[in-house]
Coordinates of C-alpha atoms and ligand atoms in Angstrom, one line a residue:
M1 CA -38.9 -31.1 -4.8
N2 CA -39.5 -31.8 -1.1
N3 CA -39.4 -28.3 0.1
A4 CA -41.2 -26.9 -2.9
I5 CA -43.9 -24.5 -1.9
V6 CA -45.1 -21.0 -2.9
Y7 CA -46.1 -18.6 -0.2
L8 CA -48.2 -15.7 -1.5
V9 CA -47.4 -13.1 1.1
G10 CA -49.2 -9.8 1.6
A11 CA -46.5 -7.2 2.1
G12 CA -48.9 -4.7 3.7
P13 CA -49.6 -1.2 2.4
G14 CA -46.2 0.4 2.5
D15 CA -44.9 0.8 6.1
P16 CA -42.5 -2.1 6.4
A17 CA -43.6 -2.7 9.9
L18 CA -47.1 -3.6 8.7
I19 CA -46.3 -7.0 7.4
T20 CA -47.5 -10.0 9.4
L21 CA -45.2 -12.2 11.6
R22 CA -46.1 -15.1 9.4
G23 CA -45.1 -13.1 6.3
V24 CA -41.7 -12.4 7.9
E25 CA -41.3 -16.1 8.7
C26 CA -41.9 -17.1 5.1
L27 CA -39.4 -14.5 3.9
Q28 CA -36.8 -15.8 6.3
R29 CA -37.2 -19.2 4.7
A30 CA -37.2 -18.1 1.1
D31 CA -34.9 -19.4 -1.6
V32 CA -36.5 -17.1 -4.1
V33 CA -38.5 -13.9 -3.6
V34 CA -40.6 -12.6 -6.5
Y35 CA -41.8 -9.1 -5.5
D36 CA -44.0 -6.3 -6.8
Y37 CA -43.7 -2.6 -7.4
L38 CA -46.0 -1.9 -4.4
A39 CA -44.2 -4.2 -1.9
N40 CA -41.7 -2.2 0.2
E41 CA -38.2 -3.2 -0.8
Q42 CA -37.0 -3.0 2.7
L43 CA -39.0 -6.2 3.4
L44 CA -36.4 -8.0 1.2
N45 CA -34.0 -7.6 4.1
H46 CA -36.0 -10.3 5.9
A47 CA -34.9 -12.9 3.3
P48 CA -31.5 -14.6 3.5
E49 CA -28.8 -12.9 1.6
S50 CA -28.4 -15.9 -0.5
A51 CA -32.1 -15.8 -1.7
E52 CA -32.7 -14.9 -5.3
R53 CA -34.6 -11.7 -5.6
I54 CA -36.7 -11.2 -8.8
Y55 CA -38.6 -8.0 -9.5
A56 CA -41.9 -8.7 -11.2
G57 CA -42.9 -5.0 -11.5
K58 CA -46.3 -4.0 -12.4
I59 CA -46.4 -0.3 -12.6
G60 CA -49.8 1.6 -12.7
G61 CA -51.6 -1.3 -14.3
R62 CA -49.1 -1.6 -17.1
H63 CA -47.9 -5.1 -16.8
N64 CA -44.1 -5.3 -17.3
Q65 CA -44.2 -9.0 -17.3
D66 CA -47.6 -10.4 -17.9
Q67 CA -49.4 -12.4 -15.4
E68 CA -49.0 -15.7 -17.1
E69 CA -45.3 -15.2 -17.2
I70 CA -45.2 -14.6 -13.4
S71 CA -47.2 -17.7 -12.7
R72 CA -44.9 -19.7 -15.0
L73 CA -41.9 -18.3 -13.1
L74 CA -43.4 -19.3 -9.7
I75 CA -44.1 -22.9 -11.0
E76 CA -40.7 -23.2 -12.5
K77 CA -38.9 -22.2 -9.3
A78 CA -41.0 -24.4 -7.1
Q79 CA -40.4 -27.3 -9.5
Q80 CA -36.7 -26.9 -8.8
G81 CA -37.6 -27.7 -5.2
K82 CA -37.3 -24.1 -3.9
V83 CA -39.2 -22.2 -1.3
V84 CA -40.7 -19.4 -3.2
V85 CA -42.2 -16.2 -1.7
R86 CA -44.5 -14.2 -3.9
L87 CA -44.5 -10.8 -2.2
K88 CA -47.4 -8.7 -3.1
G89 CA -48.4 -5.2 -2.1
G90 CA -51.2 -5.0 0.5
D91 CA -53.2 -8.3 0.5
P92 CA -52.7 -10.9 -2.2
F93 CA -56.4 -11.5 -2.6
V94 CA -57.5 -7.9 -2.9
F95 CA -57.0 -6.7 -6.5
G96 CA -53.7 -8.5 -6.4
R97 CA -54.2 -11.3 -8.9
G98 CA -53.4 -13.7 -6.1
G99 CA -56.4 -15.7 -7.2
E100 CA -55.1 -16.3 -10.7
E101 CA -51.6 -17.2 -9.3
C102 CA -53.1 -19.8 -6.9
E103 CA -55.2 -21.2 -9.7
A104 CA -52.1 -21.7 -11.8
L105 CA -50.3 -23.3 -8.9
H106 CA -53.2 -25.6 -8.2
E107 CA -53.3 -26.7 -11.9
A108 CA -49.6 -27.5 -11.7
G109 CA -49.9 -29.4 -8.5
I110 CA -47.6 -27.1 -6.5
P111 CA -48.4 -26.6 -2.8
F112 CA -49.1 -23.0 -1.8
E113 CA -50.0 -21.0 1.3
V114 CA -51.6 -17.5 1.3
V115 CA -50.5 -15.1 4.0
P116 CA -52.9 -12.1 4.3
G117 CA -51.7 -8.6 4.4
V118 CA -53.0 -5.2 5.4
T119 CA -54.7 -4.0 2.2
A120 CA -54.1 -0.5 1.0
A121 CA -57.7 0.6 1.9
I122 CA -57.3 -0.4 5.5
G123 CA -53.8 1.1 5.7
A124 CA -54.8 4.3 4.1
A125 CA -57.9 4.6 6.3
A126 CA -55.9 4.1 9.5
Y127 CA -53.0 6.4 8.6
A128 CA -55.3 9.2 7.2
G129 CA -57.5 9.0 10.3
I130 CA -60.7 7.9 8.5
P131 CA -62.6 5.1 10.1
L132 CA -64.2 3.2 7.2
T133 CA -67.3 2.4 9.3
H134 CA -68.7 4.4 12.2
R135 CA -71.9 4.1 14.1
D136 CA -72.9 7.7 13.4
F137 CA -72.2 7.6 9.7
T138 CA -72.3 4.2 8.0
A139 CA -72.4 0.5 8.6
S140 CA -71.1 -0.7 5.3
V141 CA -68.0 -0.3 3.1
A142 CA -67.3 -1.4 -0.4
F143 CA -63.9 -2.0 -2.1
V144 CA -64.2 -1.2 -5.8
T145 CA -61.7 -1.1 -8.7
G146 CA -61.5 2.3 -10.3
Q147 CA -60.2 0.8 -13.5
E148 CA -63.2 -1.2 -14.5
G149 CA -65.5 -0.6 -17.4
K150 CA -63.6 1.8 -19.7
D151 CA -64.5 -0.1 -22.7
K152 CA -67.2 -2.3 -21.3
D153 CA -70.7 -1.3 -22.2
E154 CA -72.1 -3.2 -19.2
S155 CA -70.4 -2.4 -16.0
A156 CA -69.9 -5.2 -13.5
I157 CA -70.2 -2.6 -10.8
D158 CA -73.7 -2.0 -9.5
W159 CA -73.3 1.8 -9.5
D160 CA -76.9 2.3 -8.3
R161 CA -76.3 0.3 -5.1
L162 CA -72.9 1.8 -4.6
S163 CA -74.2 5.3 -5.0
L164 CA -77.6 5.3 -3.3
G165 CA -76.7 3.7 0.0
G166 CA -74.8 5.8 2.5
G167 CA -72.0 3.3 2.6
T168 CA -68.3 4.2 2.4
V169 CA -66.9 3.4 -1.1
V170 CA -63.1 2.8 -1.5
F171 CA -61.7 2.9 -5.0
Y172 CA -58.4 1.2 -5.8
M173 CA -56.5 2.2 -8.9
G174 CA -58.8 5.2 -9.3
V175 CA -56.6 8.2 -9.9
T176 CA -56.6 8.4 -13.7
T177 CA -60.3 7.5 -13.8
L178 CA -61.3 9.8 -10.9
R179 CA -63.4 12.3 -12.8
R180 CA -65.4 9.6 -14.6
N181 CA -66.1 7.6 -11.4
M182 CA -67.2 10.6 -9.4
Q183 CA -69.5 11.6 -12.3
R184 CA -71.0 8.1 -12.3
M185 CA -71.7 8.3 -8.5
I186 CA -73.5 11.6 -9.0
Q187 CA -75.5 10.2 -12.0
H188 CA -76.5 7.3 -9.9
G189 CA -77.8 9.4 -7.1
R190 CA -75.0 10.1 -4.6
S191 CA -75.0 13.6 -3.3
A192 CA -72.4 15.8 -5.0
D193 CA -71.2 17.2 -1.7
T194 CA -70.3 13.9 -0.2
P195 CA -66.7 14.2 1.2
V196 CA -63.9 12.4 -0.6
A197 CA -60.2 11.8 0.4
L198 CA -57.4 10.7 -1.8
V199 CA -54.5 9.0 0.0
R200 CA -51.3 8.6 -2.0
W201 CA -48.5 6.3 -0.9
A202 CA -50.4 5.6 2.3
T203 CA -48.6 4.5 5.4
T204 CA -45.2 5.7 4.0
V205 CA -43.2 8.8 4.7
C206 CA -44.4 10.0 1.3
Q207 CA -48.1 9.8 2.3
Q208 CA -50.1 12.6 0.8
V209 CA -53.8 13.3 1.5
L210 CA -56.1 15.5 -0.5
T211 CA -59.7 16.0 0.5
G212 CA -62.7 17.5 -1.3
T213 CA -66.2 16.4 -2.4
I214 CA -67.5 14.2 -5.1
A215 CA -68.1 17.4 -7.1
D216 CA -64.7 19.0 -6.8
I217 CA -62.1 16.3 -6.0
A218 CA -61.2 15.7 -9.6
D219 CA -60.4 19.4 -10.2
R220 CA -58.5 19.5 -7.0
A221 CA -56.4 16.4 -7.8
E222 CA -55.7 17.9 -11.3
A223 CA -54.6 21.2 -9.8
A224 CA -52.4 19.5 -7.3
G225 CA -50.9 17.2 -9.9
F226 CA -52.0 14.2 -7.8
K227 CA -50.6 11.0 -9.1
P228 CA -51.1 7.2 -8.5
P229 CA -50.8 5.1 -6.5
A230 CA -53.7 6.3 -4.4
I231 CA -56.8 5.1 -2.6
T232 CA -60.0 7.1 -3.0
I233 CA -62.3 7.1 0.0
V234 CA -65.9 8.4 -0.6
G235 CA -68.3 8.9 2.3
E236 CA -69.3 11.0 5.3
V237 CA -66.7 9.2 7.4
V238 CA -64.0 11.4 5.6
T239 CA -65.1 14.3 7.8
L240 CA -63.7 12.5 10.9
R241 CA -60.2 13.0 9.6
E242 CA -60.2 16.6 10.9
K243 CA -60.4 15.2 14.4
L244 CA -58.7 11.9 14.0
R245 CA -55.7 12.5 11.8
W246 CA -52.7 11.4 13.8
Y247 CA -50.0 10.3 11.4
D248 CA -49.4 13.4 9.3
S249 CA -50.0 15.8 12.1
R250 CA -47.1 14.6 14.3
P251 CA -44.6 17.3 14.9
L252 CA -41.7 15.6 13.0
C253 CA -43.7 14.1 10.2
G254 CA -41.8 14.0 7.0
R255 CA -38.5 14.9 8.6
K256 CA -35.5 12.8 8.0
I257 CA -33.1 12.6 10.9
I258 CA -29.7 11.0 11.1
V259 CA -28.8 9.5 14.5
T260 CA -25.1 8.9 15.0
R261 CA -25.0 7.1 18.3
A262 CA -23.3 3.7 18.9
A263 CA -25.5 1.0 17.4
E264 CA -26.3 -0.4 20.9
Q265 CA -27.7 2.9 22.0
A266 CA -29.4 4.3 18.9
G267 CA -32.6 2.4 19.3
E268 CA -34.0 4.3 22.3
F269 CA -33.4 7.7 20.7
A270 CA -34.6 6.6 17.3
T271 CA -37.8 5.4 18.9
K272 CA -38.4 8.8 20.6
L273 CA -37.9 10.6 17.2
A274 CA -40.0 8.1 15.3
T275 CA -43.0 8.3 17.6
R276 CA -43.0 12.0 16.7
G277 CA -43.2 11.1 13.1
A278 CA -39.6 11.4 12.0
T279 CA -37.9 9.0 9.6
V280 CA -34.8 8.0 11.4
L281 CA -31.6 6.8 9.7
E282 CA -29.3 5.1 12.2
C283 CA -25.7 5.9 11.4
P284 CA -23.5 4.5 14.2
T285 CA -20.2 6.3 14.3
I286 CA -19.0 4.5 17.4
R287 CA -18.2 0.9 18.1
L288 CA -17.7 0.1 21.8
V289 CA -15.2 -2.6 22.5
E290 CA -13.3 -4.1 25.4
P291 CA -10.1 -2.3 26.6
E292 CA -6.8 -3.6 25.2
S293 CA -6.1 -5.0 28.6
W294 CA -8.4 -5.6 31.6
Q295 CA -5.5 -5.6 34.0
L296 CA -6.0 -2.2 35.7
L297 CA -9.7 -2.5 36.0
D298 CA -9.4 -6.0 37.4
I299 CA -7.0 -4.8 40.1
A300 CA -9.4 -2.0 41.0
I301 CA -12.4 -4.3 41.1
R302 CA -10.7 -6.7 43.4
E303 CA -9.8 -3.8 45.7
L304 CA -13.3 -2.3 45.7
P305 CA -13.7 -2.5 49.5
G306 CA -10.8 0.0 49.7
Y307 CA -12.6 2.7 47.6
D308 CA -14.9 5.4 49.1
W309 CA -16.5 6.3 45.8
L310 CA -17.3 4.7 42.4
I311 CA -18.1 7.2 39.7
L312 CA -19.5 6.2 36.3
T313 CA -20.4 8.7 33.6
S314 CA -22.3 6.7 31.0
V315 CA -24.6 3.8 30.6
N316 CA -21.8 2.1 28.7
A317 CA -19.4 2.5 31.5
V318 CA -22.0 0.9 33.8
R319 CA -22.5 -2.0 31.4
F320 CA -18.8 -2.7 30.9
F321 CA -18.0 -2.3 34.6
F322 CA -20.7 -4.7 35.8
N323 CA -20.0 -7.3 33.0
R324 CA -16.4 -7.4 34.2
L325 CA -17.4 -7.6 37.8
V326 CA -19.5 -10.6 37.0
A327 CA -16.8 -12.1 34.8
L328 CA -14.5 -12.0 37.9
G329 CA -17.1 -14.0 39.8
L330 CA -18.4 -11.1 41.9
D331 CA -21.7 -9.3 42.2
A332 CA -23.2 -6.1 43.5
R333 CA -22.2 -7.0 47.1
A334 CA -18.6 -6.0 46.1
L335 CA -19.9 -2.4 46.1
A336 CA -21.2 -2.6 49.7
G337 CA -18.7 -0.2 51.2
C338 CA -18.6 2.2 48.3
K339 CA -20.7 5.3 47.6
I340 CA -21.9 5.6 44.1
C341 CA -22.1 8.6 41.8
A342 CA -23.9 8.5 38.4
V343 CA -23.6 11.4 35.9
G344 CA -27.3 11.6 35.1
P345 CA -30.6 9.8 35.3
K346 CA -29.9 7.3 32.5
T347 CA -26.7 6.2 34.1
A348 CA -28.5 6.0 37.4
D349 CA -31.1 3.8 35.8
A350 CA -28.4 1.6 34.4
F351 CA -27.0 1.2 38.0
R352 CA -30.5 0.3 39.3
G353 CA -30.7 -2.3 36.6
F354 CA -27.8 -4.1 38.4
G355 CA -29.5 -3.7 41.8
V356 CA -27.5 -0.7 42.9
R357 CA -29.0 2.7 43.9
P358 CA -26.7 5.7 43.3
D359 CA -26.0 8.0 46.2
L360 CA -25.3 11.0 44.1
V361 CA -26.6 12.3 40.7
P362 CA -25.6 15.9 40.0
S363 CA -28.2 18.3 38.9
D364 CA -26.0 19.3 36.0
Y365 CA -25.6 16.0 34.0
K366 CA -22.0 16.3 33.0
A367 CA -18.4 16.0 34.4
E368 CA -18.5 19.6 35.6
G369 CA -21.7 18.8 37.5
I370 CA -19.9 16.0 39.3
V371 CA -16.9 18.2 40.1
D372 CA -19.3 20.8 41.4
E373 CA -21.1 18.3 43.7
F374 CA -17.8 16.9 45.0
S375 CA -16.4 20.3 45.7
R376 CA -18.9 20.5 48.6
L377 CA -17.5 17.3 50.2
D378 CA -14.3 16.8 52.1
L379 CA -12.3 14.6 49.7
K380 CA -8.9 14.7 51.6
G381 CA -7.5 11.2 51.4
A382 CA -10.6 9.8 49.8
K383 CA -10.1 6.9 47.3
I384 CA -12.1 7.2 44.2
L385 CA -12.6 4.7 41.4
F386 CA -13.5 6.2 38.0
P387 CA -13.6 3.5 35.3
K388 CA -13.9 5.3 32.0
A389 CA -13.8 5.2 28.2
D390 CA -10.3 5.4 26.7
K391 CA -11.1 8.9 25.3
A392 CA -12.8 10.4 28.3
R393 CA -12.0 13.9 29.3
E394 CA -9.5 14.4 32.2
I395 CA -11.6 16.9 34.1
I396 CA -13.0 14.5 36.8
P397 CA -9.6 12.9 37.8
C398 CA -7.8 16.3 37.6
E399 CA -10.2 18.3 39.7
L400 CA -10.8 15.6 42.2
K401 CA -7.1 15.1 42.7
R402 CA -6.8 18.9 43.3
M403 CA -9.4 18.5 46.1
G404 CA -7.1 16.0 47.7
A405 CA -8.6 12.7 46.6
H406 CA -6.7 9.7 45.2
V407 CA -8.3 8.8 41.9
D408 CA -7.9 5.6 39.8
G409 CA -9.2 5.8 36.2
P410 CA -8.8 2.4 34.6
V411 CA -10.2 2.0 31.0
A412 CA -13.4 0.1 31.1
Y413 CA -14.1 0.2 27.3
R414 CA -12.8 1.7 24.1
N415 CA -14.7 3.7 21.6
I416 CA -13.5 3.0 18.1
L417 CA -14.5 3.7 14.5
P418 CA -16.9 1.3 12.9
D419 CA -15.7 -0.3 9.7
R420 CA -18.2 1.6 7.5
L421 CA -21.3 3.7 7.6
P422 CA -24.7 2.1 6.7
P423 CA -25.4 2.7 3.0
E424 CA -28.8 4.4 3.6
A425 CA -27.3 7.0 5.9
L426 CA -24.3 7.6 3.7
F427 CA -26.7 8.1 0.7
A428 CA -28.7 10.6 2.7
L429 CA -25.5 12.5 3.6
E430 CA -24.3 12.5 0.0
K431 CA -27.6 13.7 -1.3
R432 CA -28.0 16.1 1.6
S433 CA -31.5 14.8 1.9
A434 CA -31.6 14.7 5.7
D435 CA -33.3 17.5 7.6
C436 CA -31.3 17.1 10.7
I437 CA -28.3 15.2 12.2
T438 CA -27.9 14.5 15.9
F439 CA -24.7 14.2 17.9
T440 CA -25.0 12.9 21.4
S441 CA -21.3 13.0 22.4
S442 CA -18.1 14.5 21.2
S443 CA -17.0 11.1 19.8
T444 CA -20.1 10.8 17.6
V445 CA -19.1 13.9 15.7
Q446 CA -15.3 13.4 15.9
N447 CA -15.6 9.9 14.6
L448 CA -17.9 10.9 11.7
A449 CA -15.3 13.5 10.8
A450 CA -12.6 10.9 11.0
M451 CA -14.5 8.5 8.7
L452 CA -15.6 11.0 6.1
G453 CA -12.8 13.5 6.3
E454 CA -13.4 17.0 7.8
E455 CA -13.9 18.8 4.5
L456 CA -16.4 16.3 3.2
L457 CA -18.3 16.3 6.5
L458 CA -18.7 20.1 6.3
D459 CA -19.8 19.9 2.7
M460 CA -22.3 17.1 3.3
L461 CA -23.8 18.9 6.3
K462 CA -24.4 22.2 4.4
G463 CA -28.0 23.1 5.0
V464 CA -28.6 20.2 7.4
T465 CA -29.7 21.2 10.9
V466 CA -27.2 20.1 13.5
A467 CA -28.5 19.0 16.9
S468 CA -26.1 18.5 19.8
I469 CA -26.9 17.1 23.2
G470 CA -25.0 19.7 25.2
P471 CA -22.1 22.2 25.4
I472 CA -19.2 19.8 25.3
T473 CA -20.5 18.1 22.1
S474 CA -21.4 21.5 20.6
K475 CA -17.8 22.6 21.3
S476 CA -16.5 19.5 19.4
C477 CA -18.9 20.4 16.5
R478 CA -17.6 24.0 16.4
E479 CA -14.0 22.9 16.5
L480 CA -14.7 21.0 13.3
G481 CA -16.3 24.1 11.7
L482 CA -19.9 23.0 12.1
R483 CA -22.6 25.3 13.1
V484 CA -24.8 24.0 16.0
D485 CA -28.5 24.8 15.5
I486 CA -30.1 22.9 18.4
E487 CA -28.8 22.4 21.9
P488 CA -31.2 21.7 24.8
E489 CA -30.8 23.3 28.2
I490 CA -30.6 19.9 30.0
Y491 CA -28.4 17.3 28.5
T492 CA -30.8 14.3 28.1
L493 CA -32.2 12.6 25.1
D494 CA -35.7 13.6 26.1
A495 CA -34.6 17.3 26.2
L496 CA -32.8 16.9 22.9
T497 CA -35.9 15.3 21.3
A498 CA -38.1 18.2 22.6
A499 CA -35.6 20.8 21.3
I500 CA -35.6 19.2 17.8
E501 CA -39.4 19.1 17.9
A502 CA -39.6 22.8 18.9
H503 CA -37.1 23.7 16.1
F504 CA -39.1 22.1 13.4
S505 CA -42.6 23.1 14.5
Ligands
SAH601 N1 -53.2 -6.0 -3.4 C1 -53.1 -4.6 -3.2 C2 -53.8 -3.8 -4.2 C3 -53.1 -3.8 -5.5 S1 -54.0 -2.9 -6.7 C4 -53.7 -4.3 -1.8 O1 -54.3 -5.1 -1.2 O2 -53.5 -3.2 -1.3 C5 -53.0 -1.4 -6.8 C6 -53.7 -0.3 -6.2 O3 -53.6 -0.4 -4.7 C7 -53.1 1.1 -6.4 O4 -53.5 1.6 -7.7 C8 -53.7 1.9 -5.3 O5 -55.0 2.3 -5.6 C9 -53.6 0.9 -4.2 N2 -52.5 1.0 -3.3 C10 -51.5 0.1 -3.1 N3 -50.6 0.6 -2.2 C11 -51.0 1.8 -1.9 C12 -50.5 2.8 -1.0 N4 -49.4 2.7 -0.3 N5 -51.2 4.0 -1.0 C13 -52.3 4.2 -1.7 N6 -52.8 3.3 -2.5 C14 -52.2 2.1 -2.6

């Protein structure tokens, strides 16, 4: 039992990003994870696939598996020499029975470590925009169980002190007992018009906030059918929410958006949408891979000094081109005699990342924009290198040849179908639970159609808002029978994000 240890890890209040680094480290090391109802299941993805996952659900105070049984399980697994993570919602030592579990481990002589977590009160306060203390309102805060004292004659809670001071009071587990607890506060001297907020499923996309006063919050909660789990915050600080709410006032809050870009590229767009409050499901429909043969590109790269222009029309093209250049033992100096054209600002940035400043970026960020710019130049006899994706449109080589240029278009990368779609995204498509799906190139939509079948795609996207980055992608959507609801005037991710925001607000 050399490795044997039990980590009591606070999972945080709900948002899976609110676990600590130490918590993630423990999960990565786990042989067994015993997790709670309130711990976000996504966190289990941090554990190795081989780790045993045991649900020790406790729902709304009803103990599915009683506490002693859980402690016994932790001891038994540790005695087998395993690294055990006990993953608990919020913080293990705040109304989490972490104390009892540690006592049992101590009795059994099992080593343990406690990793704190963001407790629900702290998470709820932050995401509802309610500072628990504030110089103008109160200098104290109390965390109180809302379940206590139903059948106890003598309450362990000092209701007088809790009610008479001006301090903020936060109740855990206090939805079903809300009316009784609010009445108690009034009986013990707290003003009936003290503001109250209920925060349900705090820090998650399902977060709901209901506000009122000590006198009317129970009626309001009843009328709204408000259910656990929720945190109840009582105190003048609740009024600050009007000014400070940031989470549920973001323009895309509560919207589920499917992003279909290639996995390598989805992150940037996903972040843009997520910072506006959207829940983003990444659904890569493209895999970028090397060309079947490098031969043509290699010949062109070796002959770079003979070209007048190098044109690249995507960040990926820049990436594959330069990687190949480097693989051939060359660097940016190979481009010394060549003018550079990038299709748009992102592609231009990618060039700059390799130390090369483009000479030309058209104002219309697409192939037609490039053709338009080049039509103003004298291209007779010019040699142009245009390394491209295998499925690129022919417009650039065709038009530039018509202008008298010699154009070489070796394949720099291929765009192929991924093996499968991620289960979460597929589930959202099947359930039609997404609000919006985004397509950022023709391939994204064509590949999705190829993977699902055209009919199924149309069926799954009924009622889902379709956002396309520009006219070429929109045309591909329409060819498949899809209706395009959102298309920005300029073809950038920023503009697409803004257009989605405008559509939903
Ligand atoms: N150890 C946990 C608390 C467990 S007690 C922690 O530190 O947060 C369970 C109670 O926590 C619930 O009844 C509810 O009052 C509160 N709670 C936990 N997660 C919550 C969430 N995401 N939103 C609102 N309340 C939550």
